[in-house]
Structures are given as structure tokens and as C-alpha cells.
XYZ file of C-alpha atoms in Angstrom:
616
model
C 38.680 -21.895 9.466
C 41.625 -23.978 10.758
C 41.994 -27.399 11.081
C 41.456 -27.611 14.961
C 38.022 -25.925 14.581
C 37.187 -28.084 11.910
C 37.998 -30.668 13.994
C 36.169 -29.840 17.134
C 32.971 -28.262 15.007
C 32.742 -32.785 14.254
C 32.836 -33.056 17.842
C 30.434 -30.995 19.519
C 27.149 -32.482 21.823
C 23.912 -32.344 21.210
C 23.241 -30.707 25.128
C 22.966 -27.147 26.437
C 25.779 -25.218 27.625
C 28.502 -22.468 26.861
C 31.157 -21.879 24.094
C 34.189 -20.093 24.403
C 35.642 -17.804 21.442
C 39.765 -17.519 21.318
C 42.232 -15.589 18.909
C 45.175 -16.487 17.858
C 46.954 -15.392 21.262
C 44.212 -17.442 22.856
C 42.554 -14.609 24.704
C 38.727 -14.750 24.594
C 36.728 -12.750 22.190
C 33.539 -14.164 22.536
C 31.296 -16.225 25.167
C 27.953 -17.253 24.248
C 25.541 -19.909 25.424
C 23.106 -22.622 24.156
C 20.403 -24.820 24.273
C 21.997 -27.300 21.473
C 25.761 -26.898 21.694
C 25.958 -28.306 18.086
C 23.682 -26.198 16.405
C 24.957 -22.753 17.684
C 28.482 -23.286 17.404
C 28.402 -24.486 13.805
C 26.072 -21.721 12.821
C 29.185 -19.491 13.089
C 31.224 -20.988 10.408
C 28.286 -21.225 7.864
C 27.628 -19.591 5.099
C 28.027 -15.738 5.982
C 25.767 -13.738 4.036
C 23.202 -13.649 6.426
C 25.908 -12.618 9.384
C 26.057 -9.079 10.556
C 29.385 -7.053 10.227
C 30.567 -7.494 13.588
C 30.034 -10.999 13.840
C 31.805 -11.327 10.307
C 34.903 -9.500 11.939
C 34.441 -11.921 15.482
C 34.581 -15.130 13.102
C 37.585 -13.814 11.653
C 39.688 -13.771 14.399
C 38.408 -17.198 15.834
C 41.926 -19.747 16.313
C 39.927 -21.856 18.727
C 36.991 -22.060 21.025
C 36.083 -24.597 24.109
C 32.656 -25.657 25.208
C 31.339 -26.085 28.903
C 28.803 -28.562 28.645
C 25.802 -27.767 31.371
C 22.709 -29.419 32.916
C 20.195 -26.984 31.570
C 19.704 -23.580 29.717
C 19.749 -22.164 33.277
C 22.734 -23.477 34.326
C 24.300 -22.322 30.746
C 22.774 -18.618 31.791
C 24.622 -18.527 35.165
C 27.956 -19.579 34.094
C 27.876 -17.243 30.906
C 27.594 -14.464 33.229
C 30.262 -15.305 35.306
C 32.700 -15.726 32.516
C 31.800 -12.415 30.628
C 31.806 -10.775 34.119
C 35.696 -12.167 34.623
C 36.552 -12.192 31.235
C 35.303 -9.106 29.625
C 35.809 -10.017 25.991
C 35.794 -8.289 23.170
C 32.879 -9.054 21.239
C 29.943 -9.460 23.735
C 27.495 -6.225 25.135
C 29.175 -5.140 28.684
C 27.877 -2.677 31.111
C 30.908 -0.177 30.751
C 33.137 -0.477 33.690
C 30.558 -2.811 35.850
C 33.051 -4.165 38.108
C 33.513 -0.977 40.067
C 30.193 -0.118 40.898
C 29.594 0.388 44.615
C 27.774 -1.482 46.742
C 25.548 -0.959 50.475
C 26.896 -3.665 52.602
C 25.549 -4.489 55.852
C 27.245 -7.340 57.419
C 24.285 -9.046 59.613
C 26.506 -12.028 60.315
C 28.463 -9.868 63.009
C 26.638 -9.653 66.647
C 26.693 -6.024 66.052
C 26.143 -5.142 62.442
C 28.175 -2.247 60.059
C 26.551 -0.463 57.608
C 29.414 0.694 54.903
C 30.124 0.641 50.972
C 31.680 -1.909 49.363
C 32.781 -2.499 45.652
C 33.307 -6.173 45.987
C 30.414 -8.759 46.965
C 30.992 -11.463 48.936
C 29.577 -15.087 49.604
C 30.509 -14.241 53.328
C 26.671 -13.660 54.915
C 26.208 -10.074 54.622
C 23.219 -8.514 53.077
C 24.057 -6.098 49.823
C 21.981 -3.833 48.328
C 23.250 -2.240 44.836
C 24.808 -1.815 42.286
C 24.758 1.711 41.651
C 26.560 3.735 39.013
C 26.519 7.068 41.143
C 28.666 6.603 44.260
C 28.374 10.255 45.842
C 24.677 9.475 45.629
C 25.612 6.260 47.456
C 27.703 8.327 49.900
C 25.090 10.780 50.665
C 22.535 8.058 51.305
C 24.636 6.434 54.223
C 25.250 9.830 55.972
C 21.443 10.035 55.648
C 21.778 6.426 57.240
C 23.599 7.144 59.967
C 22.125 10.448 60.596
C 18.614 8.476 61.475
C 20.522 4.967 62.562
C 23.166 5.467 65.447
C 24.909 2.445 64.514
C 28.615 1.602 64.743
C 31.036 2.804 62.441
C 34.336 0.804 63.732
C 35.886 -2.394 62.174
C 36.392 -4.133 65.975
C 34.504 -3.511 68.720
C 36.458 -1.393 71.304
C 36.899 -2.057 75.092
C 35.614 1.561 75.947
C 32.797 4.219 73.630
C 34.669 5.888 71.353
C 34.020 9.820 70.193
C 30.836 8.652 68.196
C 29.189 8.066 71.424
C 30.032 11.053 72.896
C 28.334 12.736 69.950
C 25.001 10.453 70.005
C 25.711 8.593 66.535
C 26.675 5.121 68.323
C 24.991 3.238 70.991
C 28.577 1.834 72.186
C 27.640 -2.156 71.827
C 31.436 -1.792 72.362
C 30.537 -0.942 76.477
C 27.238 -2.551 76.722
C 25.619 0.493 76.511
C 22.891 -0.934 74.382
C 20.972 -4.466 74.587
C 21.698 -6.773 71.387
C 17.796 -7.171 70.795
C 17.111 -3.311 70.597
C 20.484 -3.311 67.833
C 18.831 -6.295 65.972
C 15.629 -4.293 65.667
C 17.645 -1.041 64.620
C 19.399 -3.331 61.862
C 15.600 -4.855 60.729
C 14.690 -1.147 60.207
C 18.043 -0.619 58.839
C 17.273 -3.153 55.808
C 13.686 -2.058 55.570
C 14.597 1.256 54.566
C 17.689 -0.171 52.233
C 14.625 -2.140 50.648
C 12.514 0.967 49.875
C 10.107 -0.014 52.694
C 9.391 3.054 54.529
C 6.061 2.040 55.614
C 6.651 -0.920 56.920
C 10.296 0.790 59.147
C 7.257 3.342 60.447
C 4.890 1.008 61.181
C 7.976 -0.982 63.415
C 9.203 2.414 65.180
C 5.802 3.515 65.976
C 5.234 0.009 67.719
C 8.643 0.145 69.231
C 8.193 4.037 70.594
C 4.996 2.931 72.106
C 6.377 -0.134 73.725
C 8.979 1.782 75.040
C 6.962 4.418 76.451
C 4.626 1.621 78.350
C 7.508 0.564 79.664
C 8.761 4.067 81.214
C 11.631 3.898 79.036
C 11.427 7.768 78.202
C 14.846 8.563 76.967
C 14.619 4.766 74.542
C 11.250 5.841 73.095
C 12.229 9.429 72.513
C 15.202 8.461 70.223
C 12.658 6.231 68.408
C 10.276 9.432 67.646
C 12.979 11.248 66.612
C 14.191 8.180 63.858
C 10.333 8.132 63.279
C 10.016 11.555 62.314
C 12.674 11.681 59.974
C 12.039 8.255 58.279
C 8.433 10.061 57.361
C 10.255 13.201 56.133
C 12.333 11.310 53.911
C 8.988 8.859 53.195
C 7.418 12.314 52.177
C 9.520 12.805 48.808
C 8.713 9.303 47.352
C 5.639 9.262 44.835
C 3.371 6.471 44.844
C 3.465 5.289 41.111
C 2.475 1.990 40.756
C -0.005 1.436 44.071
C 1.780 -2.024 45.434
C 4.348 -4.324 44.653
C 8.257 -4.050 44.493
C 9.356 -4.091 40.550
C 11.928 -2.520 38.482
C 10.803 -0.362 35.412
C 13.388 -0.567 32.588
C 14.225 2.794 30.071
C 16.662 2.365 26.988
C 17.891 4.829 24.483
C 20.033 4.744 21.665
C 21.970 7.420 20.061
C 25.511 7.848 17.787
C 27.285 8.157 21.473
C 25.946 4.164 22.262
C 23.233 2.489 24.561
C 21.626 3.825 27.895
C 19.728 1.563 30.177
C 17.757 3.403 33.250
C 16.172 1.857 36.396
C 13.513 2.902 37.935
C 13.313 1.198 41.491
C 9.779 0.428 42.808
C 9.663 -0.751 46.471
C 6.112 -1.349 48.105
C 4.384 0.852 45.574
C 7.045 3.718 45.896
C 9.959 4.823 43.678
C 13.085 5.015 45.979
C 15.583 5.922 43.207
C 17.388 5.062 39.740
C 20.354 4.103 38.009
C 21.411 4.505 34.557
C 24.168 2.260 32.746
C 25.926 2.695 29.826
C 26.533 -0.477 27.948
C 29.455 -0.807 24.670
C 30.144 -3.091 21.707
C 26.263 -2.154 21.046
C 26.620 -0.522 17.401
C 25.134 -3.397 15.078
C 23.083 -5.252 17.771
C 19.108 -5.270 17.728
C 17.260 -3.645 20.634
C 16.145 -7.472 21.931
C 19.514 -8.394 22.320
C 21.054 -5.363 23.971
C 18.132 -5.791 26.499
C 18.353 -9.682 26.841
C 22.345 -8.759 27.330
C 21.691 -6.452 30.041
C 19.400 -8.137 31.624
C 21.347 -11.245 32.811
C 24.616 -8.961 33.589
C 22.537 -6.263 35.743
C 20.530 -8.972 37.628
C 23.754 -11.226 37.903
C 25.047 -9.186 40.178
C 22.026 -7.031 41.755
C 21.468 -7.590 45.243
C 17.797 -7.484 45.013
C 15.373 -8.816 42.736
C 12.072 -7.800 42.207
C 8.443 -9.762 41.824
C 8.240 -7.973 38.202
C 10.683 -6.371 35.519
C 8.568 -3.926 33.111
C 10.448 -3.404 29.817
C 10.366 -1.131 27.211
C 9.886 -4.008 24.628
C 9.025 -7.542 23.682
C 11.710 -10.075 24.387
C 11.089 -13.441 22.150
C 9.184 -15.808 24.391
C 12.415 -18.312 24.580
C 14.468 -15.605 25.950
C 11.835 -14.532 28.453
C 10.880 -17.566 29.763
C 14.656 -18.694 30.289
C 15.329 -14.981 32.086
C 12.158 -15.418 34.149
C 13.094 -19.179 35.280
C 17.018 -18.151 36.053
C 15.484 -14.566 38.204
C 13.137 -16.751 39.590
C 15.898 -18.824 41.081
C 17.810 -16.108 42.067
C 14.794 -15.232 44.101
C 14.562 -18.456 46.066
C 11.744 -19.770 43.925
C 9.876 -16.774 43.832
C 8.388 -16.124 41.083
C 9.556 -13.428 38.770
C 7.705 -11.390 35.405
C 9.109 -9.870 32.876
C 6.222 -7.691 31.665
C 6.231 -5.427 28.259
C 2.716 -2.886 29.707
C 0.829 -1.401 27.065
C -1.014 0.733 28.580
C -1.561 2.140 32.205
C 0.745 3.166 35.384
C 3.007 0.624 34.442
C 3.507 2.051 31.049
C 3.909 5.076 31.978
C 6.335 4.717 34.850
C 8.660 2.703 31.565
C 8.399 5.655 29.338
C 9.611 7.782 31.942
C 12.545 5.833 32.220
C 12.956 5.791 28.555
C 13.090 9.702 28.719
C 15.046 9.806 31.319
C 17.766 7.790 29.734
C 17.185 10.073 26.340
C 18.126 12.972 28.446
C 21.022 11.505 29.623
C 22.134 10.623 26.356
C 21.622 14.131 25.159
C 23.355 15.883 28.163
C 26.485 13.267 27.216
C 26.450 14.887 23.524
C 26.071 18.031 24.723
C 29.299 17.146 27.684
C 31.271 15.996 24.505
C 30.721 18.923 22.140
C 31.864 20.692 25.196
C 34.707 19.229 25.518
C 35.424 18.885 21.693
C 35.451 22.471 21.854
C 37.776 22.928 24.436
C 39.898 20.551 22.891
C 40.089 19.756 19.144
C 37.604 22.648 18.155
C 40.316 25.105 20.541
C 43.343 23.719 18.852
C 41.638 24.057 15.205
C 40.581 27.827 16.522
C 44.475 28.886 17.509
C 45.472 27.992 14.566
C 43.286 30.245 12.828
C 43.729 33.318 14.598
C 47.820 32.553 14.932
C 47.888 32.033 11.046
C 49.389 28.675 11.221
C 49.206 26.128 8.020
C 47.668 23.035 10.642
C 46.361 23.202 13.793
C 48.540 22.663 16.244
C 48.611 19.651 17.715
C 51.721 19.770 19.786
C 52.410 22.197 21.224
C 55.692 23.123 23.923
C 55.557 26.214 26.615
C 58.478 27.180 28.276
C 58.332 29.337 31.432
C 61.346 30.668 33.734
C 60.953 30.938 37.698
C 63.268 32.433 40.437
C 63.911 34.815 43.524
C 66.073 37.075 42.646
C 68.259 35.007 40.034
C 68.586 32.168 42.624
C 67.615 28.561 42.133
C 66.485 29.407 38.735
C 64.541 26.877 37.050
C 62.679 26.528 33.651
C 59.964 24.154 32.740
C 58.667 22.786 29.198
C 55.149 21.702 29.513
C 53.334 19.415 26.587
C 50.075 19.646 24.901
C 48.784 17.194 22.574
C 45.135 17.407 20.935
C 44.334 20.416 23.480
C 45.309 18.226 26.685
C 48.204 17.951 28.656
C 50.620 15.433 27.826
C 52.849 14.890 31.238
C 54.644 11.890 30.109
C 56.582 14.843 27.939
C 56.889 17.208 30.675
C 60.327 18.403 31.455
C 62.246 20.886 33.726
C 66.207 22.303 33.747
C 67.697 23.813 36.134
C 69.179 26.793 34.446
C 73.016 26.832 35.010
C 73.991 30.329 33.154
C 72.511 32.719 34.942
C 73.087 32.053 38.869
C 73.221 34.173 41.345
C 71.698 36.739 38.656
C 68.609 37.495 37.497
C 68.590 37.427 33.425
C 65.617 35.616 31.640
C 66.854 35.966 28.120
C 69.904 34.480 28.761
C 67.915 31.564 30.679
C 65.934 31.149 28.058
C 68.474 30.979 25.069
C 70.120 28.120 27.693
C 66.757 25.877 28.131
C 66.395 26.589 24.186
C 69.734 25.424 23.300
C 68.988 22.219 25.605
C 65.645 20.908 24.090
C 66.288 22.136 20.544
C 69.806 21.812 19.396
C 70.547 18.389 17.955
C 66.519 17.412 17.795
C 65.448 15.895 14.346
C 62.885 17.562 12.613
C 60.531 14.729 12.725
C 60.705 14.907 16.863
C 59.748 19.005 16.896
C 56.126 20.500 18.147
C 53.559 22.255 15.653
C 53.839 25.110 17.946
C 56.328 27.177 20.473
C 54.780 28.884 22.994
C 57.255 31.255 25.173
C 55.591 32.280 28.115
C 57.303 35.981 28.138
C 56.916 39.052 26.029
C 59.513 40.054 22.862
C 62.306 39.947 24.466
C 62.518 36.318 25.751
C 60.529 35.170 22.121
C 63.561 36.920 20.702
C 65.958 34.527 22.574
C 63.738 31.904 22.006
C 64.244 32.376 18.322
C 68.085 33.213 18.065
C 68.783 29.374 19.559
C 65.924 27.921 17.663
C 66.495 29.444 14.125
C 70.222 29.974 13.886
C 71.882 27.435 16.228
C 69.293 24.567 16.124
C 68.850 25.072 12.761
C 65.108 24.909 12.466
C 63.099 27.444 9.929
C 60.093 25.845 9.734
C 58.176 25.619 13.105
C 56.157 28.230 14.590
C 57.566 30.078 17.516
C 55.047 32.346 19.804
C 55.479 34.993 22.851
C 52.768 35.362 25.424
C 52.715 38.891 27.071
C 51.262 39.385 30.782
C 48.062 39.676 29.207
C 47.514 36.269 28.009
C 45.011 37.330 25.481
C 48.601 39.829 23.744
C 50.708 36.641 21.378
C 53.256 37.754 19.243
C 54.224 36.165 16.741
C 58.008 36.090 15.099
C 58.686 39.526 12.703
C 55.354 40.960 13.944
C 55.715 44.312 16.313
C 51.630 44.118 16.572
C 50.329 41.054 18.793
C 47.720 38.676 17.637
C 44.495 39.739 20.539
C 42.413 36.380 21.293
C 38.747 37.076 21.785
C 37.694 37.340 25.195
C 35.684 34.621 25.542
C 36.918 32.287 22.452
C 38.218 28.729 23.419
C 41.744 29.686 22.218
C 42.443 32.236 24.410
C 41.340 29.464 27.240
C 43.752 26.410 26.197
C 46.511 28.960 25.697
C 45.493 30.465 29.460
C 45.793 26.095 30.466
C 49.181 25.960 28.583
C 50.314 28.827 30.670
C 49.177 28.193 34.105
C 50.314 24.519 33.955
C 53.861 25.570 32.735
C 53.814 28.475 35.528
C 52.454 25.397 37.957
C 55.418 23.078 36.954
C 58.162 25.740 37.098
C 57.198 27.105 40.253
C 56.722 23.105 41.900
C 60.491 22.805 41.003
C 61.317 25.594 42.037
C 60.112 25.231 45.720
C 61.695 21.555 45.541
C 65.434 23.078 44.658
C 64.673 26.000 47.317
C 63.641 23.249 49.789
C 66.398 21.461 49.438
C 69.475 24.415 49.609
C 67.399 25.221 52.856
C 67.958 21.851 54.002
C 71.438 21.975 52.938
C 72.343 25.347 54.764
C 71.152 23.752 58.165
C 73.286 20.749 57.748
C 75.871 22.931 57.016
C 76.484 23.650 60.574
C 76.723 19.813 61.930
C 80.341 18.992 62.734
C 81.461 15.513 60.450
C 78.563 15.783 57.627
C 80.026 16.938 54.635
C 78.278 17.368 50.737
C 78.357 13.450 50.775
C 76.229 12.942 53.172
C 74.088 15.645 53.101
C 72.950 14.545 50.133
C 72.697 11.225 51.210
C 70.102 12.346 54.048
C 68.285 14.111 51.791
C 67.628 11.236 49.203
C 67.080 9.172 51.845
C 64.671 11.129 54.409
C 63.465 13.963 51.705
C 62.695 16.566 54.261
C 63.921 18.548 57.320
C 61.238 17.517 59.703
C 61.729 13.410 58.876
C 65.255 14.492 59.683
C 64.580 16.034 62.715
C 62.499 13.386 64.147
C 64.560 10.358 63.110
C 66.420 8.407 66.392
C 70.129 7.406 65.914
C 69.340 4.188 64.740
C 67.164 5.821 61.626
C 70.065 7.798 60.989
C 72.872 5.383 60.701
C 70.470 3.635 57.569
C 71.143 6.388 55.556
C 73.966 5.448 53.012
C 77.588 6.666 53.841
C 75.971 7.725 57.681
C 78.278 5.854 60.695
C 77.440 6.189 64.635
C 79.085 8.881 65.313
C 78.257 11.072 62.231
C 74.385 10.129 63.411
C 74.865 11.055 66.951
C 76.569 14.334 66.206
C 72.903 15.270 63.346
C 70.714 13.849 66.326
C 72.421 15.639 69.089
C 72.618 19.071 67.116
C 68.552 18.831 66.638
C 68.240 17.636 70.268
C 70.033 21.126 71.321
C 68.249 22.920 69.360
C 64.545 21.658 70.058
C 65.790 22.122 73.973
C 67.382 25.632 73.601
C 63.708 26.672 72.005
C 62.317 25.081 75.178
C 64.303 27.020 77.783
C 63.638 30.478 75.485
C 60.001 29.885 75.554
C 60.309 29.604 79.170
C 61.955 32.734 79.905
C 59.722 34.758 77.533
C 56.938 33.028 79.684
C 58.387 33.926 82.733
C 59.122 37.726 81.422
């Protein structure tokens, strides 16, 4: 403990509020808040036998902290929120990537209301309903939206109905077509629904429909059946769990992988949907305070709060009462429960949660052996069947492409821990061999290139040629006798990918069928083959462009190039004015008349041959 703590420790109030934790580069490790400011703080730098690992390791690192100083516990809540939400540090329980969950906005403060997603939330009027972790569920929900709701899609409203209209999903405020008061009821079903509250939307468009029918306004009241009927199809897949009542039932597992918290949402009795959310810096933390932590981040930024949370467990009746109080705020002093049920619905509906979030946890262990597999457990697997003293870790394919020994190109593709590594990627465009085909001798040039002069410490575990004997043998004359190096491994792929050979061997190495090696050293290949022939079309694309400008009087190798770096392809040439032209470097007036007026007479000779075959 430094002097400045020691100094500020003598300082601190007796009052509520919120300390901040900093590091030596005075970024913020740690927020926390507190009923007595003195007391907390100071219980850091006690004695720290009674501490737990992690908050051992946090003290360590404290340089300096500040203190916000607040009118109540409350207050202390809010603003501890709002600086782990901005702050993220290091120390304190965080959902995992929180700040780009999605949100429903619908922005009732216009005259004619949008319905779209959102990731940031606003203090600009508009209703918000969210978050939620799964936004092609989110997606799917607003084409549902729109499919019963024709409302408008468009950022301004236009001066005449757009295409949406045309198709019946828009009313066309834009034009009038629809009175504001039968929009503002559309909207009020609109946010029932968001809400969960399918009864009460039904109970609105049967009144509506009827109204409407009354008032021999046939074609208004049959667009209201029709949302009617498929509000109570979608009405028909929600379970009554609970009876009444709009609360949230809350599910948390733990495993080695970390912490899942699931939602169930209960709206008027129904359950209209879930979320999980995965939560880190969780590993030495009791279940209370995971919870309590989730708890105020979740409802800090959830749109809606609920009349009751049900939780899996006991919170300690400080912590309660304080969550209930700040929720109950939240809710414009309605008031909110946290509930632990024993027994019943209510108990049930939180152990289904809890299972849920199990099998989510499992499925992520079961995603990540997966992947292991592919990965690490692949590269551990090539090893073995190839022989090798390590697995190999890094490993370099080289593949050759060309047409008929033109433009040839190789590339040298990089895989590190099973993955690709495209930082590393390279490509050469092979000089020896143009204008004739000859892979060996390509591949004894790209060889020579990346290996001759490299330091041991810089070479791969592994070689991979993409090519039978013959090109491994040029692979290996460069490698071995010119560059020098005896140690690494050097492999040949045949056509087959499951055929290596490996250097003095005339009998390949066969990879299992189905064995994860023979499927990273199919990725290695394909994404080398993938790079080489990308290249490849780029060079080809290019001479192409070339030959063309070939044929304009005044533009020499100068500036061809220079309208190629500076437009990148024929057809931005082609449509560029005179003006556009003359920008590119070394390009004058006349040298951007003469490219201009060659495409001009060519785009009007095509004209005139059209017409004749027309005509013919």
C-alpha cells in the first residue's frame, strides 16, 4: 500500500456511495459501492487472510482509487452501474459483451411511429423493449411484426406511397392514405404484443373490427380480422404457466466453461420467450453475488421491468431490499419482488430455467470439444500419423496457379494451432517460368524466396506442398541444399488429399477417411488453392485491363498504371467523365479526352450494331 492510499484510506466519509479501483497506469480495475464509504474501502487493505484469491490479486494492483460520494444506497446502485457499464473493468462480474445486445425500438415520439432494431438506447422518447442476446431471433420477430402490422418502414416520410404500399405492408401516412388515430391504435397494439399481451391486442382488434364493420367500413374491418387471426395463431403457442401477472423467472448454472443466467419472460400469465447470458470474471465468486451482480447490470439496462423477479436462490435481505427499492424506482414507484418460491408454479417455471441454462452450458462444452478437435486435437492427430517429433503447430502450404504458364502465381498460406493465420499469408508472382507452364521450376523459385536466408528460429513445424513427388522434390532441393535447413519437416499432398508423402518415402502416408487430420489438411489446401487462385484472377484482371488501354493513342505504361491504381477496374474506367479522368496522377486534358472518347466510340459503335442486327 502506497502512501497516497494511505493517505486517502484517513480521509474517507462516513456516507454511502461508490469507490473507484486504479492501477498503476490509472485504468480502473475495480468499482464497487457502499453504504459506509469508510468501512468498505478500508476493509480492502486489512488483514488478508480472510480475502479470496482474486481479490488478493485486485488489491495488488491497486495505485489509487476515488470515491463518489451519493445521497443514498440507491443512488450508489445507479451510478455503479453506469460506470461498470462504461468502464468494463477488470475485476467486477460483466455480462460478456452486453453492450451489443440488440434492442426493439419503436419511436412513439414521431406522428407516425417505426418499428426497427437498435443496439443503442436512447433518452430521446421512444419505447424499447430488450435486451436480447439472440439477434436473428430478434430479426425474425419483426418480420413477424410487420407481417401482422403494415406499418412504415422509411426513415422520412415521402411525398408519394412507396413500393411497400403497393404490396399491402404500409398504409402510406406518407399520402394520407391512412387517418393518424387508426395508426395510433395500430402502434397501441403494436406495444401490446412487444409486452407479451396478446390478450389484451385481441380483445382491442376484436372491438376495433366490430366498430369498423358498424360503421360500413368493410375493407378497414377486414384487415383487422385478418391481424386478429394471426395475433391468435401466434397467441396459440404460448403456455399459460403462472395464471396472471407479468414476472421474470431467473435460471443459473455453473460449470468449468463459467456462469449462465436464463430468463424466462412472463407477460399476463404467458411465457413470450427467453434469453440466456453468459457472465465472466465469475471463477471464485459465491452464487449470491454472481446473482446480485447480474441483477443490477441486466435490469440497468432492460427496457421492461416486471411486478416480480423469481430467483433460483436467497439473496441476503440487505441486498434484496436495496434491489427491490432501486427496480421499484425504475418502475415509476411500482412496486417490485424479488421472490426465492419453494414450492409451486413459480418454482417450477425457475427450475426450468435452471435446466435450460444447464443445457446450454453443456451444448457449449460439447461446441468446444468440437472445436478442440478440429483444432488442437487435429494438429496433435497429424502429427501422429505424419511421424513428426511435435505436433505441428505452424504449419506453411504452398500452391501454384496459372492458364497455360501465364500470369503464374504461387501462394503460402499459414496455420497456427489448426487455424488460419492471415496476418502471415503471402503470394509471389512467379518470374521464372513465364509464358511456360513448369511447376517444379515455380516451385524451386517461391522456395528459394521464403526459405533462403530465413533463421532457423523464424521456420514452420511443418511444409506442406500442395503437389505430388515431383514438386515435394523441388520443394526439398531449395529447402535442404540451398537454404540450408535439415531439420524441418517437408510434406507433398497428391490429388487425393487423403495420399501425403513424406521426404525419402515412395509409399504415401493414407489419412483415415473421416479422422480430423485428413480435414485441417483438406482446410490448409483449399485456403491455399483459394488464395492462389484470388491472385491470380487479380493479375489476369489487370493484363486485361492493360491490353485495352493498349489501343488509346497518348497513354503509355505510365499511365496505365496510374488508371489502374487509381480507378481499379475497367468498368469505373469506362464510366468516369473527363473531369474524373484528369485526377488520376500523371493524366492531362487531352490524354483524358482521347481514354473518354475511345470508350464513347466504342459504347456507340455497339449501339448502331445492335441496331442493325435488330433491323436484320
Amino acid at each position: 500500500m502506497n502512501e497516497t492510499v494511505e493517505e486517502k484510506l484517513k480521509l474517507l466519509p462516513d456516507k454511502p456511495g461508490v469507490y473507484i479501483m486504479k492501477n498503476e497506469q490509472g485504468k480502473i480495475i475495480y468499482v464497487g459501492k457502499a453504504v459506509v464509504l469508510k468501512n468498505r474501502v478500508r476493509q480492502y487493505f486489512q488483514s488478508n487472510k480472510n480475502h479470496t484469491p482474486k481479490v488478493r490479486a485486485m488489491v495488488s494492483h491497486i495505485a489509487d482509487f476515488e470515491i463518489i460520494m451519493t445521497h443514498s444506497e440507491v443512488e450508489a446502485l445507479i451510478l455503479e452501474c453506469n460506470l461498470i457499464k462504461k468502464h468494463r473493468p477488470r475485476y467486477n462480474i460483466s455480462l460478456k459483451d452486453d453492450k451489443s445486445y440488440p434492442y426493439v425500438k419503436v419511436t412513439v415520439q414521431e406522428d407516425f411511429p417505426r418499428v426497427f432494431i437498435t443496439r443503442r438506447v436512447l433518452k430521446d422518447g421512444a419505447r424499447y423493449f430488450g435486451p436480447y442476446t439472440n439477434a436473428t431471433a430478434v430479426h425474425e420477430s419483426l418480420k413477424l411484426l410487420r407481417r401482422l402490422f403494415p406499418l412504415r418502414t422509411c426513415r422520412h416520410l415521402q411525398e408519394r406511397p412507396c413500393l411497400e404500399y403497393h404490396i399491402k405492408r404500409c398504409l402510406a401516412p406518407c399520402a394520407g392514405k391512412v387517418e393518424k388515430d387508426d395508426y395510433d391504435a395500430m402502434i397501441r397494439a403494436v406495444l401490446l404484443f412487444l409486452e407479451g399481451r396478446t390478450d389484451d391486442v385481441e380483445r382491442e382488434l376484436q372491438f376495433r373490427m366490430e366498430a369498423a364493420a358498424d360503421a360500413y367500413h368493410f375493407e378497414l374491418a377486414a384487415r383487422l380480422r385478418d391481424q386478429l387471426l394471426a395475433v391468435r395463431k401466434v397467441a396459440e403457442k404460448q403456455n399459460i404457466v403462472t395464471g396472471s401477472g407479468d414476472q421474470d423467472a431467473v435460471g443459473m448454472a455453473r460449470s468449468e466453461i463459467g456462469v449462465v443466467v436464463q430468463i424466462f419472460f412472463i407477460r399476463a400469465g404467458k411465457m413470450i420467450g427467453r434469453e440466456h447470458f453468459l457472465l465472466q470474471s465469475t471463477e471464485e465468486e459465491s452464487d449470491e453475488a454472481i446473482l446480485a451482480a447480474f441483477l443490477q447490470q441486466y435490469y440497468h439496462r432492460a427496457a421492461f421491468i416486471p411486478r416480480e423477479v423469481l430467483l433460483p436462490l436467497e439473496l441476503p435481505a440487505a441486498e434484496r431490499e436495496l434491489l427491490e427499492a432501486w427496480l421499484s424506482e425504475k418502475k415509476r414507484k411500482a412496486k417490485v419482488q424479488i421472490l426465492c418460491p419453494q414450492r409451486g408454479t413459480k418454482h417450477d417455471i425457475v427450475a426450468m430455467a435452471a435446466g435450460n441454462a444447464q443445457k446450454y452450458l453443456a451444448d457449449e462444452a460439447a461446441r468446444i470439444k468440437q472445436a478442440n478437435d478440429q483444432t488442437r486435437g487435429a494438429v496433435e492427430e497429424l502429427g501422429r500419423y505424419l511421424g513428426l517429433r511435435n505436433p505441428p503447430d505452424r504449419m506453411e502450404c504452398f500452391d501454384i496457379s496459372h492458364i497455360q504458364g501465364s500470369e503464374t502465381v504461387a501462394s503460402m498460406v499459414v496455420f497456427e494451432g489448426g487455424l488460419p493465420k492471415k496476418s502471415d499469408y503471402r503470394r509471389f508472382k512467379i518470374q521464372s517460368t513465364e509464358g511456360k507452364p513448369d511447376d517444379f521450376l515455380s516451385m524451386r523459385e517461391v522456395t528459394t524466396r521464403r526459405y533462403v536466408g530465413l533463421p532457423e528460429n523464424e521456420l514452420p513445424d511443418l511444409i506442406v506442398i500442395d503437389g505430388g513427388k515431383g514438386q515435394l522434390s523441388s520443394a526439398l532441393e531449395i529447402i535442404r541444399q540451398h537454404a540450408g535447413h535439415k531439420k524441418v519437416p517437408v510434406v507433398g499432398l497428391a490429388k487425393q488429399f487423403e495420399l501425403v508423402f513424406r521426404e525419402g518415402e515412395s509409399e504415401p502416408v493414407v489419412l483415415p477417411r473421416h479422422s480430423q487430420a485428413l480435414y485441417l489438411i483438406q482446410r490448409i489446401s483449399d485456403e491455399a488453392h483459394r488464395f492462389a487462385i484470388t491472385y491470380h484472377r487479380k493479375l489476369r484482371g489487370k493484363r486485361n485491363l492493360v491490353s485495352v488501354l493498349d489501343h488509346i493513342v497518348g497513354i503509355g505504361p505510365k499511365r496505365r498504371q496510374a488508371l489502374w491504381s487509381h480507378f481499379g477496374t475497367l468498368s469505373r474506367i469506362k464510366a468516369a467523365g473527363v473531369e474524373e479522368l484528369m485526377a488520376a496522377p500523371g493524366m492531362n486534358r487531352p490524354a483524358a479526352e482521347a481514354v473518354f472518347n475511345f470508350f464513347l466510340a466504342q459504347q456507340e459503335f455497339r449501339g448502331k450494331d445492335k441496331d442493325i442486327n435488330e433491323n436484320s
